Short mmCIF file of C-alpha atoms and ligand atoms in Angstrom, two decimals:
data_model
loop_
_atom_site.label_atom_id
_atom_site.label_comp_id
_atom_site.label_asym_id
_atom_site.label_seq_id
_atom_site.Cartn_x
_atom_site.Cartn_y
_atom_site.Cartn_z
CA MET A 1 116.67 -27.38 -39.80
CA ALA A 2 113.40 -27.49 -41.09
CA THR A 3 111.12 -24.23 -39.58
CA LYS A 4 107.95 -25.73 -38.36
CA LYS A 5 104.98 -23.29 -37.86
CA LEU A 6 103.18 -23.70 -34.87
CA ILE A 7 100.51 -24.91 -36.15
CA GLU A 8 102.52 -28.51 -36.68
CA VAL A 9 102.88 -28.40 -32.82
CA ALA A 10 100.57 -27.42 -31.02
CA LEU A 11 97.41 -25.64 -30.42
CA PRO A 12 95.41 -23.31 -27.72
CA LEU A 13 92.50 -26.21 -29.31
CA GLU A 14 89.78 -26.10 -25.77
CA LYS A 15 89.78 -22.40 -26.40
CA ILE A 16 89.59 -22.92 -30.33
CA ASN A 17 86.95 -25.40 -29.75
CA SER A 18 84.50 -23.43 -27.43
CA GLU A 19 84.33 -20.33 -29.61
CA SER A 20 84.04 -22.47 -32.92
CA GLU A 21 80.34 -23.81 -30.78
CA ARG A 22 79.75 -20.54 -29.27
CA GLU A 23 79.56 -18.87 -32.64
CA LYS A 24 77.69 -20.95 -34.67
CA HIS A 25 74.58 -18.63 -31.98
CA ILE A 26 75.99 -15.47 -32.72
CA THR A 27 73.19 -13.70 -34.80
CA GLN A 28 74.00 -10.93 -35.65
CA GLY A 29 77.14 -9.26 -37.71
CA HIS A 30 77.17 -12.48 -38.76
CA PRO A 31 77.02 -13.65 -42.97
CA ALA A 32 75.47 -16.75 -41.42
CA THR A 33 72.51 -14.22 -41.84
CA PHE A 34 73.24 -12.51 -44.71
CA HIS A 35 72.79 -14.37 -47.44
CA LEU A 36 72.31 -18.89 -46.53
CA TRP A 37 75.00 -21.13 -47.67
CA TRP A 38 75.03 -25.07 -47.43
CA ALA A 39 78.57 -25.98 -45.54
CA ARG A 40 79.50 -23.10 -43.31
CA ARG A 41 82.77 -23.58 -41.60
CA PRO A 42 82.71 -21.43 -38.26
CA LEU A 43 85.36 -17.66 -39.32
CA VAL A 44 87.60 -18.27 -35.46
CA THR A 45 88.44 -21.81 -36.83
CA ALA A 46 89.53 -20.55 -39.91
CA ARG A 47 91.38 -17.47 -38.28
CA ALA A 48 92.69 -19.22 -35.98
CA VAL A 49 94.18 -21.67 -38.80
CA ILE A 50 95.45 -19.49 -41.31
CA TRP A 51 97.26 -17.40 -37.90
CA SER A 52 99.47 -20.19 -36.76
CA SER A 53 100.33 -21.77 -40.55
CA LEU A 54 101.88 -18.41 -40.75
CA VAL A 55 103.78 -17.75 -37.49
CA ASP A 56 106.27 -19.97 -36.34
CA ASP A 57 106.54 -22.07 -34.17
CA PRO A 58 109.38 -21.23 -31.57
CA SER A 59 111.57 -24.54 -31.66
CA SER A 60 112.27 -23.62 -35.39
CA HIS A 61 114.58 -20.43 -34.08
CA PRO A 62 116.91 -21.78 -32.08
CA GLU A 63 118.79 -18.68 -32.29
CA LEU A 64 115.60 -16.72 -29.95
CA PHE A 65 114.71 -19.35 -28.04
CA PRO A 66 117.96 -22.22 -26.90
CA THR A 67 115.69 -24.72 -24.46
CA GLU A 68 112.87 -25.95 -24.12
CA GLU A 69 111.96 -24.23 -21.54
CA ASP A 70 112.10 -20.82 -23.20
CA GLN A 71 110.60 -22.50 -26.29
CA GLN A 72 107.12 -23.57 -24.00
CA LYS A 73 107.21 -19.34 -23.19
CA GLU A 74 107.50 -18.05 -26.08
CA ARG A 75 104.66 -20.53 -27.42
CA ASN A 76 101.92 -20.14 -23.81
CA ARG A 77 102.88 -16.08 -24.97
CA LEU A 78 101.49 -16.60 -29.31
CA PHE A 79 98.27 -19.00 -27.23
CA SER A 80 97.48 -15.85 -25.42
CA ILE A 81 97.32 -13.60 -28.61
CA LEU A 82 95.71 -16.75 -31.00
CA GLU A 83 92.81 -17.40 -27.18
CA ASP A 84 91.90 -13.58 -27.74
CA LEU A 85 91.51 -13.66 -31.85
CA VAL A 86 89.57 -16.19 -31.89
CA VAL A 87 87.06 -14.34 -29.33
CA TRP A 88 83.93 -13.49 -31.30
CA GLU A 89 83.71 -10.65 -30.04
CA ASN A 90 87.30 -9.72 -29.97
CA SER A 91 86.90 -9.75 -34.39
CA ASN A 92 87.12 -6.02 -35.09
CA ASP A 93 88.55 -4.82 -32.33
CA PRO A 94 91.12 -2.90 -33.43
CA SER A 95 94.59 -3.79 -30.40
CA VAL A 96 93.61 -7.63 -31.20
CA LEU A 97 93.78 -7.86 -34.81
CA LYS A 98 97.51 -5.66 -34.76
CA LYS A 99 99.15 -7.39 -31.71
CA ALA A 100 98.28 -10.93 -34.71
CA LYS A 101 99.02 -8.51 -37.53
CA ASP A 102 102.89 -8.21 -36.73
CA GLU A 103 103.36 -11.51 -34.97
CA ILE A 104 102.57 -12.56 -38.70
CA LEU A 105 104.83 -9.99 -40.26
CA LYS A 106 107.76 -11.23 -38.50
CA TYR A 107 108.34 -14.42 -39.38
CA THR A 108 107.23 -13.64 -43.37
CA ASN A 109 109.73 -11.29 -43.60
CA GLY A 110 108.00 -8.30 -42.80
CA ILE A 111 105.60 -8.96 -45.55
CA MET A 112 101.96 -10.15 -45.85
CA PRO A 113 101.12 -12.99 -47.65
CA LYS A 114 98.37 -13.74 -50.38
CA VAL A 115 95.40 -16.07 -49.74
CA LEU A 116 93.53 -18.16 -52.61
CA ASP A 117 91.45 -20.41 -51.67
CA PRO A 118 90.12 -21.83 -55.22
CA PHE A 119 87.36 -23.38 -53.66
CA ALA A 120 86.22 -20.65 -52.00
CA GLY A 121 82.03 -21.76 -50.82
CA GLY A 122 80.17 -19.05 -48.35
CA GLY A 123 84.04 -17.57 -48.30
CA THR A 124 84.97 -18.56 -44.14
CA ILE A 125 88.70 -18.84 -45.24
CA PRO A 126 89.18 -15.59 -47.24
CA ILE A 127 87.38 -13.07 -45.47
CA GLU A 128 89.61 -14.68 -41.84
CA GLY A 129 92.49 -13.94 -44.51
CA GLN A 130 91.08 -10.77 -44.97
CA ARG A 131 90.60 -9.88 -41.10
CA LEU A 132 94.66 -10.88 -40.71
CA GLY A 133 95.48 -8.11 -43.27
CA LEU A 134 95.99 -10.87 -45.85
CA GLU A 135 94.94 -10.01 -50.01
CA SER A 136 93.05 -12.08 -50.55
CA TYR A 137 90.79 -14.25 -53.72
CA ALA A 138 88.58 -16.90 -53.58
CA TYR A 139 87.10 -18.36 -56.62
CA ASP A 140 84.19 -20.42 -57.14
CA LEU A 141 82.13 -22.32 -59.60
CA ASN A 142 79.02 -22.03 -58.32
CA PRO A 143 77.91 -18.55 -59.10
CA VAL A 144 76.26 -18.37 -55.42
CA SER A 145 79.09 -19.00 -53.57
CA VAL A 146 80.86 -15.90 -56.18
CA THR A 147 78.46 -13.18 -55.36
CA ILE A 148 78.03 -13.75 -51.62
CA ASN A 149 82.41 -13.69 -52.19
CA LYS A 150 81.90 -10.53 -53.75
CA ALA A 151 79.77 -8.48 -51.54
CA MET A 152 81.14 -9.57 -49.05
CA LEU A 153 84.89 -9.09 -49.73
CA GLU A 154 85.39 -7.55 -53.11
CA ILE A 155 82.62 -4.60 -53.02
CA PRO A 156 83.53 -3.76 -49.17
CA SER A 157 87.08 -2.41 -50.10
CA ILE A 158 86.05 -0.96 -53.07
CA PHE A 159 84.28 1.54 -51.12
CA LYS A 160 87.01 0.80 -47.47
CA ASP A 161 86.53 4.87 -45.56
CA VAL A 162 85.36 6.41 -48.56
CA SER A 163 81.94 8.73 -47.55
CA PRO A 164 78.35 7.99 -47.50
CA VAL A 165 76.20 9.54 -50.14
CA ASN A 166 72.99 9.66 -48.79
CA PRO A 167 70.82 12.47 -47.94
CA ASP A 168 70.47 10.73 -43.80
CA ALA A 169 73.47 9.77 -43.35
CA LYS A 170 75.48 14.22 -44.92
CA SER A 171 73.15 15.75 -42.60
CA LEU A 172 73.99 13.26 -40.40
CA LEU A 173 77.81 13.27 -40.52
CA GLY A 174 78.80 16.16 -41.83
CA ALA A 175 80.53 16.43 -45.18
CA ASP A 176 83.98 16.26 -43.48
CA ILE A 177 83.69 13.43 -40.73
CA SER A 178 85.61 11.49 -42.33
CA ILE A 179 84.22 7.23 -42.84
CA ILE A 180 86.47 4.97 -41.35
CA GLY A 181 86.17 1.29 -43.00
CA SER A 182 83.39 0.09 -43.68
CA GLU A 183 80.63 2.34 -42.36
CA GLY A 184 79.87 4.29 -45.53
CA ILE A 185 79.76 1.91 -47.45
CA LYS A 186 77.14 0.15 -44.69
CA SER A 187 75.53 3.70 -44.62
CA ASP A 188 74.34 3.03 -48.29
CA VAL A 189 73.37 -0.17 -48.66
CA GLU A 190 70.76 0.76 -45.08
CA TYR A 191 69.33 4.06 -46.85
CA TYR A 192 69.04 2.33 -49.82
CA SER A 193 67.55 -1.17 -49.57
CA ASN A 194 65.16 0.18 -47.65
CA MET A 195 64.09 2.62 -50.55
CA LEU A 196 64.13 -0.55 -52.40
CA ARG A 197 61.95 -2.09 -49.92
CA ASP A 198 59.46 0.91 -49.37
CA LYS A 199 58.77 1.53 -52.56
CA ALA A 200 58.41 -2.32 -53.79
CA PHE A 201 56.48 -2.59 -51.08
CA LYS A 202 54.27 0.07 -51.75
CA LYS A 203 54.06 -1.87 -55.90
CA VAL A 204 53.15 -5.03 -54.41
CA GLY A 205 52.67 -5.14 -50.63
CA HIS A 206 48.95 -5.55 -50.97
CA LEU A 207 49.10 -9.35 -52.67
CA TYR A 208 50.87 -10.37 -49.22
CA PRO A 209 48.63 -9.59 -46.56
CA LYS A 210 48.19 -10.12 -42.82
CA THR A 211 46.64 -12.82 -40.75
CA ARG A 212 44.78 -13.15 -38.00
CA LEU A 213 45.66 -16.72 -35.92
CA PRO A 214 42.13 -18.90 -35.50
CA GLY A 215 40.67 -17.18 -31.87
CA ASN A 216 42.91 -13.94 -31.76
CA ASN A 217 42.24 -11.02 -33.03
CA VAL A 218 45.85 -8.99 -33.65
CA GLU A 219 47.11 -9.30 -37.25
CA ASN A 220 50.16 -10.89 -37.98
CA VAL A 221 52.62 -10.73 -41.00
CA VAL A 222 53.13 -14.43 -42.74
CA ASN A 223 56.43 -15.17 -43.24
CA THR A 224 56.30 -17.95 -45.24
CA TRP A 225 54.91 -19.70 -47.58
CA ILE A 226 54.96 -23.91 -47.86
CA TRP A 227 53.70 -25.26 -51.01
CA THR A 228 53.47 -28.01 -52.96
CA ARG A 229 53.00 -29.59 -56.03
CA ILE A 230 50.59 -32.48 -57.60
CA VAL A 231 49.13 -34.87 -59.45
CA HIS A 232 47.17 -37.37 -59.61
CA CYS A 233 46.30 -40.56 -59.16
CA LYS A 234 45.60 -42.79 -62.41
CA ASN A 235 43.42 -45.68 -60.74
CA PRO A 236 40.36 -44.63 -62.30
CA ALA A 237 38.25 -45.67 -59.77
CA CYS A 238 40.72 -42.29 -57.32
CA LEU A 239 41.89 -39.65 -59.63
CA CYS A 240 41.91 -37.86 -56.33
CA GLU A 241 45.61 -34.86 -55.86
CA ILE A 242 48.24 -36.42 -54.63
CA PRO A 243 50.57 -33.88 -52.95
CA LEU A 244 54.36 -34.42 -54.59
CA VAL A 245 56.20 -34.57 -50.46
CA ARG A 246 58.62 -36.71 -49.65
CA SER A 247 58.15 -36.24 -45.60
CA PHE A 248 55.40 -34.63 -44.11
CA THR A 249 56.93 -33.89 -41.72
CA LEU A 250 56.75 -29.18 -41.03
CA CYS A 251 58.85 -29.43 -38.48
CA LYS A 252 61.06 -31.47 -35.70
CA LYS A 253 63.39 -28.17 -33.64
CA LYS A 254 61.02 -26.73 -31.21
CA GLN A 255 57.73 -28.44 -31.81
CA ASN A 256 56.89 -31.51 -33.52
CA VAL A 257 54.54 -30.08 -36.51
CA TRP A 258 52.57 -32.47 -39.29
CA ALA A 259 49.90 -31.80 -41.74
CA GLU A 260 47.20 -34.54 -41.99
CA PRO A 261 46.05 -35.02 -45.46
CA ILE A 262 41.92 -34.89 -46.24
CA TYR A 263 39.87 -35.50 -48.58
CA ASP A 264 36.69 -34.24 -50.04
CA GLY A 265 36.50 -35.95 -52.74
CA LYS A 266 39.46 -35.46 -55.00
CA GLU A 267 40.87 -33.63 -53.62
CA VAL A 268 43.16 -33.25 -51.29
CA SER A 269 43.38 -29.90 -47.83
CA PHE A 270 45.82 -30.32 -45.12
CA LYS A 271 45.46 -29.98 -41.65
CA ILE A 272 48.19 -29.25 -39.86
CA HIS A 273 48.85 -30.93 -35.65
CA THR A 274 51.34 -30.19 -33.22
CA ASP A 275 51.23 -32.54 -30.59
CA GLY A 276 52.22 -36.58 -31.64
CA SER A 277 54.44 -37.44 -35.07
CA SER A 278 52.38 -37.76 -38.24
CA ASP A 279 52.08 -41.54 -38.79
CA LYS A 280 52.75 -41.09 -43.56
CA LYS A 281 56.02 -41.41 -45.26
CA GLY A 282 55.45 -39.36 -47.57
CA THR A 283 54.39 -39.74 -50.86
CA VAL A 284 57.70 -39.50 -52.46
CA GLY A 285 59.51 -41.52 -53.39
CA ARG A 286 63.29 -43.41 -54.85
CA LYS A 287 60.88 -45.63 -57.31
CA GLY A 288 57.38 -43.55 -56.70
CA VAL A 289 54.84 -41.23 -56.15
CA LEU A 290 52.28 -43.33 -54.06
CA CYS A 291 48.28 -42.40 -53.58
CA PRO A 292 48.36 -41.13 -50.25
CA LYS A 293 44.44 -42.26 -50.56
CA CYS A 294 44.29 -45.22 -52.62
CA GLY A 295 47.67 -46.08 -52.37
CA SER A 296 48.25 -47.01 -55.74
CA SER A 297 51.98 -45.83 -57.46
CA LEU A 298 53.03 -44.25 -60.34
CA SER A 299 56.57 -43.99 -61.12
CA LEU A 300 58.71 -41.23 -61.67
CA ASP A 301 58.74 -41.75 -65.10
CA GLU A 302 55.43 -41.13 -65.03
CA VAL A 303 54.80 -38.59 -63.17
CA ARG A 304 57.91 -36.10 -64.81
CA GLU A 305 55.85 -36.78 -68.25
CA ILE A 306 53.20 -34.99 -66.21
CA GLY A 307 55.45 -32.74 -65.24
CA ARG A 308 55.83 -32.47 -69.07
CA SER A 309 52.84 -32.04 -70.85
CA GLY A 310 51.80 -29.35 -67.75
CA ARG A 311 49.70 -30.94 -65.64
CA ILE A 312 52.24 -31.01 -62.41
CA GLY A 313 49.12 -28.55 -60.33
CA VAL A 314 50.01 -26.56 -56.60
CA LYS A 315 48.85 -26.35 -53.71
CA MET A 316 49.46 -23.96 -50.82
CA LEU A 317 49.62 -26.63 -47.62
CA THR A 318 51.21 -23.94 -44.91
CA MET A 319 51.69 -20.47 -44.12
CA ILE A 320 53.87 -19.88 -41.52
CA VAL A 321 52.52 -17.10 -39.40
CA GLN A 322 54.79 -14.39 -37.20
CA SER A 323 52.80 -13.90 -33.39
CA GLY A 324 55.26 -12.28 -31.31
CA THR A 325 58.38 -14.04 -31.65
CA ARG A 326 56.48 -16.69 -32.47
CA ARG A 327 55.92 -18.72 -36.15
CA VAL A 328 53.38 -21.00 -35.76
CA TYR A 329 52.64 -23.36 -38.68
CA ALA A 330 48.34 -21.84 -39.79
CA PRO A 331 46.50 -23.89 -42.85
CA PRO A 332 46.18 -21.64 -45.63
CA THR A 333 42.81 -18.98 -45.42
CA THR A 334 41.03 -18.54 -48.27
CA GLU A 335 42.42 -14.70 -47.64
CA GLN A 336 45.12 -16.06 -48.54
CA LEU A 337 44.58 -17.95 -51.01
CA LEU A 338 42.97 -14.89 -53.26
CA ALA A 339 46.15 -13.07 -52.28
CA SER A 340 48.35 -15.63 -53.87
CA ASN A 341 45.77 -16.19 -57.43
CA VAL A 342 48.37 -13.66 -58.83
CA GLN A 343 47.37 -13.41 -62.47
CA LYS A 344 51.28 -14.14 -64.77
CA PRO A 345 52.99 -10.59 -65.17
CA ASP A 346 53.52 -10.58 -69.03
CA ASP A 347 56.86 -9.07 -69.28
CA TYR A 348 59.23 -11.98 -67.19
CA PRO A 349 62.41 -12.60 -68.69
CA GLU A 350 63.09 -15.72 -70.94
CA GLY A 351 65.48 -17.84 -70.38
CA LYS A 352 65.76 -21.82 -71.07
CA ILE A 353 67.83 -23.30 -68.56
CA ALA A 354 70.50 -25.91 -69.28
CA TYR A 355 70.20 -29.71 -69.42
CA PHE A 356 72.94 -31.99 -68.32
CA PRO A 357 71.57 -35.38 -68.38
CA GLY A 358 72.54 -37.77 -65.79
CA CYS A 359 72.29 -34.41 -63.16
CA LEU A 360 69.34 -33.87 -61.29
CA ASN A 361 67.91 -30.87 -62.90
CA THR A 362 64.24 -29.38 -63.36
CA ASN A 363 63.73 -30.03 -67.04
CA ARG A 364 62.93 -34.41 -66.88
CA TYR A 365 59.54 -32.38 -65.11
CA GLY A 366 59.26 -29.86 -67.70
CA LEU A 367 60.45 -27.06 -66.48
CA ASP A 368 62.61 -26.04 -68.24
CA GLU A 369 61.70 -22.74 -68.58
CA PHE A 370 63.96 -20.30 -64.86
CA HIS A 371 59.67 -18.50 -65.20
CA LEU A 372 58.85 -21.60 -64.09
CA LEU A 373 60.39 -21.81 -60.86
CA PHE A 374 58.46 -18.96 -59.49
CA SER A 375 54.21 -18.47 -58.49
CA ASN A 376 52.77 -15.85 -60.59
CA ARG A 377 53.17 -14.00 -57.14
CA GLN A 378 56.79 -14.53 -56.91
CA LEU A 379 56.83 -13.14 -59.78
CA THR A 380 55.86 -10.80 -60.31
CA THR A 381 57.06 -9.37 -57.28
CA LEU A 382 61.64 -10.04 -58.42
CA LEU A 383 59.64 -7.93 -61.12
CA CYS A 384 58.93 -4.87 -59.04
CA PHE A 385 63.18 -5.17 -57.59
CA PHE A 386 64.13 -5.37 -61.57
CA PHE A 387 61.70 -2.38 -62.71
CA THR A 388 61.59 0.03 -59.08
CA ASN A 389 61.46 3.06 -59.83
ZN1 ZN B 1 44.33 -42.71 -55.53
#
């Protein structure tokens, strides 16, 4: 009789589903907070799938569980192990993990199998394999995915059970206290990334001034600046600035926020609204670009040509200001515009962006060098991290 794995017969789906749903709202200690990945899968689902693919269903062992009743009893026991395993808070609980690992070893001749994910993406399968004690391998074509997986799987495993080297942890923990698991590398990453941040802040912090919201005297940190690229309308009677945006809607989640293009002569600026919704579509469509002022259109080929001749400009559309726990969209202030107006550094790395005909790429718009993808302020800050000593 062919052996059947638990996953082929039955699973406690309700519990797995509710825990997967709950995981979406975990904000601390989850890889999602570590780096954006666009198609992240719930960790606890992967954990359940890997585990139940390795553990046999009791019906595969009639010598141990001869009657259906015996099999159901054993299946219920396996379910209870799995139901503990998928609880987020148990992710690093040694006793829960040991129970799960022992069960895998029963059906794999005492040898932990290896897991290979050739399309690892955000690393859900390899990290859950590693958690269950499997030697995990992750591949991906996308270098972002490879970096995420290196940082999440490979580097921590190299430094497993290694003492930290930063002076704070040494004085705090003493030289002879052994560090368990990843606590050593965690302490070092925290210490040295804070050091790097503080040094960088000394060099470029002044380029990112705080701001006051209208009617409020408190200085707030600006989290984000949203920019738009600009071309000029080709209608000789208009020649206005056209912001290249697919939509004027800025936020639809907790509040409705949208930008209204306002013209002073040929120059565009934006009014930020927090009620109602925009009656204007974005300017960029599949076929081309529409001028919000006069309604004239430009084909995408014309916009690309403008880009290749270096005539696409940029404009700050809005800033997102942290006010207590709220994120407030506000129009750019003169001070913020001045602070963003940074001279281009002269020691940026040069490099051509590869061009793949038929693919979505920036080359067609004249953005064919990596440095062209960044604002001068971004370049300055990136270089400062590069050369901070
Ligand atoms: Zn126009």
